[in-house]
């Protein structure tokens, strides 16, 4: 077996066996890593061109009933300064976002029972009434089928639910009050309901080995999600994993590149966590096959409080500053920032046509040429 041949096989067929993927991860030299990045970048360009999509992230609550051992907003962290945005504050973020050219909002929070189905439906409907052509991505953790369905029917388009790790052993050691099967079932439910779904995992978790990462790749290949959020694990000082080592830029970009080769049409964010462990982390993520960035739209007053890990970047910048900064960075890295909803190419032509028709039918809204261009 040769690493270079496995990369070529992935590039040509999008497939590799467990054994080949493990061999590649165990034996990746600097030179072959460069080749891998080159190939993944080529595949990203072939599918999405030079364009990077932006999503405006609204971190609307840091209350959480879960106790994930790595996470700074876990239930048992008494030091977390808890907050919830009001409906009005969330709508204000949406207004600012639209003005700044965000055509997708990501509403993310801890698992907070305060935000009942009724409340979420109200928020989704209010945003959609005002901005029918903007997409709403939810990231609220595990909820019932019925709840996902209600929110989808209210107008939510996409749902991010990282599977965190496809290794049951690792999952169980990190999540004292969440079941592996349920998390995976939630992803399948979301897909069945009709959401564009995002899975994802952390790189460099304590006790994670290359075989575990291979399981992540195989799992993603089988699930075929529309998006995949991966980032390095970064310790948070007030969690049980405070003294563990974090994930590296090297390993995270390797995983990004492999996902791009295995799932060429996937949307792949260069995450804030990657930008937090290296000043040029997001740019390096984009060069490794990434094609999405998610700058922060949350009010600056709560940014520090949504503290999942130590050293998170961009906690002091106003939304407009973040927007300008990210565009500068994207351009400097040789990419172009694309102002559209940025739907996934994993969608079938029929699904894309359906979205297109819905946008055209939103008669109160100006039809943007760039939306039509994208959907077609
Ligand atoms: N509650 C929702 C959920 O469970 O999907 C969304 C919010 S959750 C805080 C968002 C993501 O943050 C998680 O999926 C996890 O991968 C990531 N995260 C949490 N703690 C982290 C850490 N210490 N380092 C890196 N990423 C972390």
mmCIF file with all atom_site columns, N, CA, C and O and ligand atoms in Angstrom, residues 64 70-73 108-111 139-142 160-162 164 183 201-202 231-236 273 306 308-309, ligand 1:
data_model
loop_
_atom_site.group_PDB
_atom_site.id
_atom_site.type_symbol
_atom_site.label_atom_id
_atom_site.label_alt_id
_atom_site.label_comp_id
_atom_site.label_asym_id
_atom_site.label_entity_id
_atom_site.label_seq_id
_atom_site.pdbx_PDB_ins_code
_atom_site.Cartn_x
_atom_site.Cartn_y
_atom_site.Cartn_z
_atom_site.occupancy
_atom_site.B_iso_or_equiv
_atom_site.pdbx_formal_charge
_atom_site.auth_seq_id
_atom_site.auth_comp_id
_atom_site.auth_asym_id
_atom_site.auth_atom_id
_atom_site.pdbx_PDB_model_num
ATOM   1   N N   . UNK A 1 64  ? -27.853 24.965 29.077 1.00 0.00 ? 64  UNK A N   1
ATOM   2   C CA  . UNK A 1 64  ? -27.792 23.624 28.477 1.00 0.00 ? 64  UNK A CA  1
ATOM   3   C C   . UNK A 1 64  ? -28.093 22.545 29.510 1.00 0.00 ? 64  UNK A C   1
ATOM   4   O O   . UNK A 1 64  ? -27.588 22.594 30.628 1.00 0.00 ? 64  UNK A O   1
ATOM   5   N N   . UNK A 1 70  ? -16.423 18.018 27.409 1.00 0.00 ? 70  UNK A N   1
ATOM   6   C CA  . UNK A 1 70  ? -15.485 18.954 26.780 1.00 0.00 ? 70  UNK A CA  1
ATOM   7   C C   . UNK A 1 70  ? -16.007 20.387 26.738 1.00 0.00 ? 70  UNK A C   1
ATOM   8   O O   . UNK A 1 70  ? -15.264 21.315 26.459 1.00 0.00 ? 70  UNK A O   1
ATOM   9   N N   . UNK A 1 71  ? -17.291 20.585 26.995 1.00 0.00 ? 71  UNK A N   1
ATOM   10  C CA  . UNK A 1 71  ? -17.929 21.840 26.597 1.00 0.00 ? 71  UNK A CA  1
ATOM   11  C C   . UNK A 1 71  ? -18.048 22.848 27.749 1.00 0.00 ? 71  UNK A C   1
ATOM   12  O O   . UNK A 1 71  ? -18.519 22.518 28.838 1.00 0.00 ? 71  UNK A O   1
ATOM   13  N N   . UNK A 1 72  ? -17.665 24.088 27.475 1.00 0.00 ? 72  UNK A N   1
ATOM   14  C CA  . UNK A 1 72  ? -17.673 25.144 28.491 1.00 0.00 ? 72  UNK A CA  1
ATOM   15  C C   . UNK A 1 72  ? -19.060 25.549 28.960 1.00 0.00 ? 72  UNK A C   1
ATOM   16  O O   . UNK A 1 72  ? -19.194 26.165 30.015 1.00 0.00 ? 72  UNK A O   1
ATOM   17  N N   . UNK A 1 73  ? -20.110 25.254 28.171 1.00 0.00 ? 73  UNK A N   1
ATOM   18  C CA  . UNK A 1 73  ? -21.463 25.630 28.639 1.00 0.00 ? 73  UNK A CA  1
ATOM   19  C C   . UNK A 1 73  ? -22.222 24.407 29.169 1.00 0.00 ? 73  UNK A C   1
ATOM   20  O O   . UNK A 1 73  ? -23.445 24.426 29.274 1.00 0.00 ? 73  UNK A O   1
ATOM   21  N N   . UNK A 1 108 ? -27.846 29.067 16.948 1.00 0.00 ? 108 UNK A N   1
ATOM   22  C CA  . UNK A 1 108 ? -27.228 27.994 17.726 1.00 0.00 ? 108 UNK A CA  1
ATOM   23  C C   . UNK A 1 108 ? -27.346 28.257 19.227 1.00 0.00 ? 108 UNK A C   1
ATOM   24  O O   . UNK A 1 108 ? -27.289 29.403 19.670 1.00 0.00 ? 108 UNK A O   1
ATOM   25  N N   . UNK A 1 109 ? -27.499 27.179 19.976 1.00 0.00 ? 109 UNK A N   1
ATOM   26  C CA  . UNK A 1 109 ? -27.544 27.328 21.422 1.00 0.00 ? 109 UNK A CA  1
ATOM   27  C C   . UNK A 1 109 ? -27.332 26.018 22.134 1.00 0.00 ? 109 UNK A C   1
ATOM   28  O O   . UNK A 1 109 ? -27.295 24.948 21.510 1.00 0.00 ? 109 UNK A O   1
ATOM   29  N N   . UNK A 1 110 ? -27.201 26.107 23.463 1.00 0.00 ? 110 UNK A N   1
ATOM   30  C CA  . UNK A 1 110 ? -27.196 24.897 24.259 1.00 0.00 ? 110 UNK A CA  1
ATOM   31  C C   . UNK A 1 110 ? -28.577 24.271 24.173 1.00 0.00 ? 110 UNK A C   1
ATOM   32  O O   . UNK A 1 110 ? -29.505 24.864 23.614 1.00 0.00 ? 110 UNK A O   1
ATOM   33  N N   . UNK A 1 111 ? -28.733 23.091 24.725 1.00 0.00 ? 111 UNK A N   1
ATOM   34  C CA  . UNK A 1 111 ? -30.072 22.474 24.730 1.00 0.00 ? 111 UNK A CA  1
ATOM   35  C C   . UNK A 1 111 ? -30.850 23.098 25.881 1.00 0.00 ? 111 UNK A C   1
ATOM   36  O O   . UNK A 1 111 ? -30.637 22.757 27.043 1.00 0.00 ? 111 UNK A O   1
ATOM   37  N N   . UNK A 1 139 ? -29.326 24.908 15.172 1.00 0.00 ? 139 UNK A N   1
ATOM   38  C CA  . UNK A 1 139 ? -28.346 24.033 15.820 1.00 0.00 ? 139 UNK A CA  1
ATOM   39  C C   . UNK A 1 139 ? -28.671 24.038 17.311 1.00 0.00 ? 139 UNK A C   1
ATOM   40  O O   . UNK A 1 139 ? -28.111 24.798 18.096 1.00 0.00 ? 139 UNK A O   1
ATOM   41  N N   . UNK A 1 140 ? -29.653 23.208 17.653 1.00 0.00 ? 140 UNK A N   1
ATOM   42  C CA  . UNK A 1 140 ? -30.228 23.225 19.010 1.00 0.00 ? 140 UNK A CA  1
ATOM   43  C C   . UNK A 1 140 ? -30.076 21.889 19.706 1.00 0.00 ? 140 UNK A C   1
ATOM   44  O O   . UNK A 1 140 ? -30.705 21.661 20.744 1.00 0.00 ? 140 UNK A O   1
ATOM   45  N N   . UNK A 1 141 ? -29.327 20.988 19.105 1.00 0.00 ? 141 UNK A N   1
ATOM   46  C CA  . UNK A 1 141 ? -29.115 19.697 19.739 1.00 0.00 ? 141 UNK A CA  1
ATOM   47  C C   . UNK A 1 141 ? -30.226 18.705 19.483 1.00 0.00 ? 141 UNK A C   1
ATOM   48  O O   . UNK A 1 141 ? -30.967 18.813 18.504 1.00 0.00 ? 141 UNK A O   1
ATOM   49  N N   . UNK A 1 142 ? -30.343 17.757 20.422 1.00 0.00 ? 142 UNK A N   1
ATOM   50  C CA  . UNK A 1 142 ? -31.268 16.636 20.238 1.00 0.00 ? 142 UNK A CA  1
ATOM   51  C C   . UNK A 1 142 ? -32.683 17.031 20.660 1.00 0.00 ? 142 UNK A C   1
ATOM   52  O O   . UNK A 1 142 ? -32.892 17.486 21.793 1.00 0.00 ? 142 UNK A O   1
ATOM   53  N N   . UNK A 1 160 ? -27.852 21.768 11.951 1.00 0.00 ? 160 UNK A N   1
ATOM   54  C CA  . UNK A 1 160 ? -26.493 21.277 12.256 1.00 0.00 ? 160 UNK A CA  1
ATOM   55  C C   . UNK A 1 160 ? -26.528 20.484 13.554 1.00 0.00 ? 160 UNK A C   1
ATOM   56  O O   . UNK A 1 160 ? -26.944 21.000 14.598 1.00 0.00 ? 160 UNK A O   1
ATOM   57  N N   . UNK A 1 161 ? -26.109 19.247 13.479 1.00 0.00 ? 161 UNK A N   1
ATOM   58  C CA  . UNK A 1 161 ? -26.030 18.415 14.682 1.00 0.00 ? 161 UNK A CA  1
ATOM   59  C C   . UNK A 1 161 ? -24.790 17.538 14.529 1.00 0.00 ? 161 UNK A C   1
ATOM   60  O O   . UNK A 1 161 ? -24.845 16.462 13.924 1.00 0.00 ? 161 UNK A O   1
ATOM   61  N N   . UNK A 1 162 ? -23.695 18.035 15.021 1.00 0.00 ? 162 UNK A N   1
ATOM   62  C CA  . UNK A 1 162 ? -22.477 17.228 14.900 1.00 0.00 ? 162 UNK A CA  1
ATOM   63  C C   . UNK A 1 162 ? -22.677 15.889 15.596 1.00 0.00 ? 162 UNK A C   1
ATOM   64  O O   . UNK A 1 162 ? -23.252 15.862 16.699 1.00 0.00 ? 162 UNK A O   1
ATOM   65  N N   . UNK A 1 164 ? -20.289 14.396 16.715 1.00 0.00 ? 164 UNK A N   1
ATOM   66  C CA  . UNK A 1 164 ? -19.193 14.574 17.693 1.00 0.00 ? 164 UNK A CA  1
ATOM   67  C C   . UNK A 1 164 ? -18.096 13.531 17.552 1.00 0.00 ? 164 UNK A C   1
ATOM   68  O O   . UNK A 1 164 ? -16.926 13.872 17.536 1.00 0.00 ? 164 UNK A O   1
ATOM   69  N N   . UNK A 1 183 ? -28.398 10.384 19.215 1.00 0.00 ? 183 UNK A N   1
ATOM   70  C CA  . UNK A 1 183 ? -27.779 11.455 18.413 1.00 0.00 ? 183 UNK A CA  1
ATOM   71  C C   . UNK A 1 183 ? -27.828 11.072 16.921 1.00 0.00 ? 183 UNK A C   1
ATOM   72  O O   . UNK A 1 183 ? -28.196 11.876 16.070 1.00 0.00 ? 183 UNK A O   1
ATOM   73  N N   . UNK A 1 201 ? -17.636 16.465 13.617 1.00 0.00 ? 201 UNK A N   1
ATOM   74  C CA  . UNK A 1 201 ? -16.927 15.866 14.753 1.00 0.00 ? 201 UNK A CA  1
ATOM   75  C C   . UNK A 1 201 ? -15.748 16.740 15.178 1.00 0.00 ? 201 UNK A C   1
ATOM   76  O O   . UNK A 1 201 ? -15.354 17.666 14.469 1.00 0.00 ? 201 UNK A O   1
ATOM   77  N N   . UNK A 1 202 ? -15.243 16.411 16.354 1.00 0.00 ? 202 UNK A N   1
ATOM   78  C CA  . UNK A 1 202 ? -14.051 17.104 16.847 1.00 0.00 ? 202 UNK A CA  1
ATOM   79  C C   . UNK A 1 202 ? -12.809 16.257 16.591 1.00 0.00 ? 202 UNK A C   1
ATOM   80  O O   . UNK A 1 202 ? -12.862 15.030 16.665 1.00 0.00 ? 202 UNK A O   1
ATOM   81  N N   . UNK A 1 231 ? -13.869 20.544 13.678 1.00 0.00 ? 231 UNK A N   1
ATOM   82  C CA  . UNK A 1 231 ? -12.917 21.486 14.245 1.00 0.00 ? 231 UNK A CA  1
ATOM   83  C C   . UNK A 1 231 ? -12.108 20.781 15.314 1.00 0.00 ? 231 UNK A C   1
ATOM   84  O O   . UNK A 1 231 ? -12.473 19.682 15.758 1.00 0.00 ? 231 UNK A O   1
ATOM   85  N N   . UNK A 1 232 ? -11.001 21.406 15.720 1.00 0.00 ? 232 UNK A N   1
ATOM   86  C CA  . UNK A 1 232 ? -10.185 20.787 16.765 1.00 0.00 ? 232 UNK A CA  1
ATOM   87  C C   . UNK A 1 232 ? -10.889 20.859 18.117 1.00 0.00 ? 232 UNK A C   1
ATOM   88  O O   . UNK A 1 232 ? -11.600 21.840 18.383 1.00 0.00 ? 232 UNK A O   1
ATOM   89  N N   . UNK A 1 233 ? -10.721 19.834 18.929 1.00 0.00 ? 233 UNK A N   1
ATOM   90  C CA  . UNK A 1 233 ? -11.123 19.951 20.340 1.00 0.00 ? 233 UNK A CA  1
ATOM   91  C C   . UNK A 1 233 ? -10.168 20.934 20.992 1.00 0.00 ? 233 UNK A C   1
ATOM   92  O O   . UNK A 1 233 ? -8.950  20.877 20.778 1.00 0.00 ? 233 UNK A O   1
ATOM   93  N N   . UNK A 1 234 ? -10.722 21.875 21.761 1.00 0.00 ? 234 UNK A N   1
ATOM   94  C CA  . UNK A 1 234 ? -9.888  22.836 22.497 1.00 0.00 ? 234 UNK A CA  1
ATOM   95  C C   . UNK A 1 234 ? -10.338 22.787 23.961 1.00 0.00 ? 234 UNK A C   1
ATOM   96  O O   . UNK A 1 234 ? -11.530 22.951 24.237 1.00 0.00 ? 234 UNK A O   1
ATOM   97  N N   . UNK A 1 235 ? -9.430  22.553 24.896 1.00 0.00 ? 235 UNK A N   1
ATOM   98  C CA  . UNK A 1 235 ? -9.851  22.443 26.300 1.00 0.00 ? 235 UNK A CA  1
ATOM   99  C C   . UNK A 1 235 ? -10.456 23.746 26.830 1.00 0.00 ? 235 UNK A C   1
ATOM   100 O O   . UNK A 1 235 ? -10.073 24.832 26.397 1.00 0.00 ? 235 UNK A O   1
ATOM   101 N N   . UNK A 1 236 ? -11.404 23.593 27.723 1.00 0.00 ? 236 UNK A N   1
ATOM   102 C CA  . UNK A 1 236 ? -11.983 24.746 28.424 1.00 0.00 ? 236 UNK A CA  1
ATOM   103 C C   . UNK A 1 236 ? -11.620 24.604 29.896 1.00 0.00 ? 236 UNK A C   1
ATOM   104 O O   . UNK A 1 236 ? -11.782 23.532 30.485 1.00 0.00 ? 236 UNK A O   1
ATOM   105 N N   . UNK A 1 273 ? -13.190 27.451 15.653 1.00 0.00 ? 273 UNK A N   1
ATOM   106 C CA  . UNK A 1 273 ? -12.240 26.729 16.511 1.00 0.00 ? 273 UNK A CA  1
ATOM   107 C C   . UNK A 1 273 ? -10.887 26.596 15.804 1.00 0.00 ? 273 UNK A C   1
ATOM   108 O O   . UNK A 1 273 ? -9.827  26.740 16.431 1.00 0.00 ? 273 UNK A O   1
ATOM   109 N N   . UNK A 1 306 ? -20.695 32.845 25.525 1.00 0.00 ? 306 UNK A N   1
ATOM   110 C CA  . UNK A 1 306 ? -20.862 31.605 24.747 1.00 0.00 ? 306 UNK A CA  1
ATOM   111 C C   . UNK A 1 306 ? -19.479 30.989 24.600 1.00 0.00 ? 306 UNK A C   1
ATOM   112 O O   . UNK A 1 306 ? -18.887 30.925 23.526 1.00 0.00 ? 306 UNK A O   1
ATOM   113 N N   . UNK A 1 308 ? -17.355 27.976 24.635 1.00 0.00 ? 308 UNK A N   1
ATOM   114 C CA  . UNK A 1 308 ? -17.313 26.511 24.528 1.00 0.00 ? 308 UNK A CA  1
ATOM   115 C C   . UNK A 1 308 ? -15.925 25.991 24.861 1.00 0.00 ? 308 UNK A C   1
ATOM   116 O O   . UNK A 1 308 ? -15.752 24.890 25.365 1.00 0.00 ? 308 UNK A O   1
ATOM   117 N N   . UNK A 1 309 ? -14.909 26.814 24.541 1.00 0.00 ? 309 UNK A N   1
ATOM   118 C CA  . UNK A 1 309 ? -13.506 26.446 24.744 1.00 0.00 ? 309 UNK A CA  1
ATOM   119 C C   . UNK A 1 309 ? -12.714 27.716 25.000 1.00 0.00 ? 309 UNK A C   1
ATOM   120 O O   . UNK A 1 309 ? -13.195 28.828 24.709 1.00 0.00 ? 309 UNK A O   1
HETATM 121 N N1  . LIG B 2 .   ? -26.314 22.189 21.602 1.00 0.00 ? 1   LIG B N1  1
HETATM 122 C C1  . LIG B 2 .   ? -26.122 22.032 20.199 1.00 0.00 ? 1   LIG B C1  1
HETATM 123 C C2  . LIG B 2 .   ? -25.610 20.656 19.884 1.00 0.00 ? 1   LIG B C2  1
HETATM 124 O O1  . LIG B 2 .   ? -25.488 19.846 20.765 1.00 0.00 ? 1   LIG B O1  1
HETATM 125 O O2  . LIG B 2 .   ? -25.401 20.376 18.712 1.00 0.00 ? 1   LIG B O2  1
HETATM 126 C C3  . LIG B 2 .   ? -25.256 23.100 19.592 1.00 0.00 ? 1   LIG B C3  1
HETATM 127 C C4  . LIG B 2 .   ? -24.296 23.813 20.452 1.00 0.00 ? 1   LIG B C4  1
HETATM 128 S S1  . LIG B 2 .   ? -22.820 22.890 20.787 1.00 0.00 ? 1   LIG B S1  1
HETATM 129 C C5  . LIG B 2 .   ? -22.102 23.877 22.031 1.00 0.00 ? 1   LIG B C5  1
HETATM 130 C C6  . LIG B 2 .   ? -21.865 23.226 19.319 1.00 0.00 ? 1   LIG B C6  1
HETATM 131 C C7  . LIG B 2 .   ? -20.631 22.419 19.087 1.00 0.00 ? 1   LIG B C7  1
HETATM 132 O O3  . LIG B 2 .   ? -19.560 22.963 19.820 1.00 0.00 ? 1   LIG B O3  1
HETATM 133 C C8  . LIG B 2 .   ? -20.663 20.989 19.491 1.00 0.00 ? 1   LIG B C8  1
HETATM 134 O O4  . LIG B 2 .   ? -21.276 20.209 18.517 1.00 0.00 ? 1   LIG B O4  1
HETATM 135 C C9  . LIG B 2 .   ? -19.176 20.647 19.709 1.00 0.00 ? 1   LIG B C9  1
HETATM 136 O O5  . LIG B 2 .   ? -18.647 19.902 18.637 1.00 0.00 ? 1   LIG B O5  1
HETATM 137 C C10 . LIG B 2 .   ? -18.511 22.018 19.790 1.00 0.00 ? 1   LIG B C10 1
HETATM 138 N N2  . LIG B 2 .   ? -17.706 22.153 21.013 1.00 0.00 ? 1   LIG B N2  1
HETATM 139 C C11 . LIG B 2 .   ? -18.131 22.140 22.289 1.00 0.00 ? 1   LIG B C11 1
HETATM 140 N N3  . LIG B 2 .   ? -17.099 22.202 23.141 1.00 0.00 ? 1   LIG B N3  1
HETATM 141 C C12 . LIG B 2 .   ? -15.969 22.252 22.395 1.00 0.00 ? 1   LIG B C12 1
HETATM 142 C C13 . LIG B 2 .   ? -14.579 22.289 22.702 1.00 0.00 ? 1   LIG B C13 1
HETATM 143 N N4  . LIG B 2 .   ? -14.141 22.286 23.948 1.00 0.00 ? 1   LIG B N4  1
HETATM 144 N N5  . LIG B 2 .   ? -13.700 22.337 21.675 1.00 0.00 ? 1   LIG B N5  1
HETATM 145 C C14 . LIG B 2 .   ? -14.135 22.352 20.399 1.00 0.00 ? 1   LIG B C14 1
HETATM 146 N N6  . LIG B 2 .   ? -15.435 22.293 20.050 1.00 0.00 ? 1   LIG B N6  1
HETATM 147 C C15 . LIG B 2 .   ? -16.353 22.232 21.038 1.00 0.00 ? 1   LIG B C15 1
#
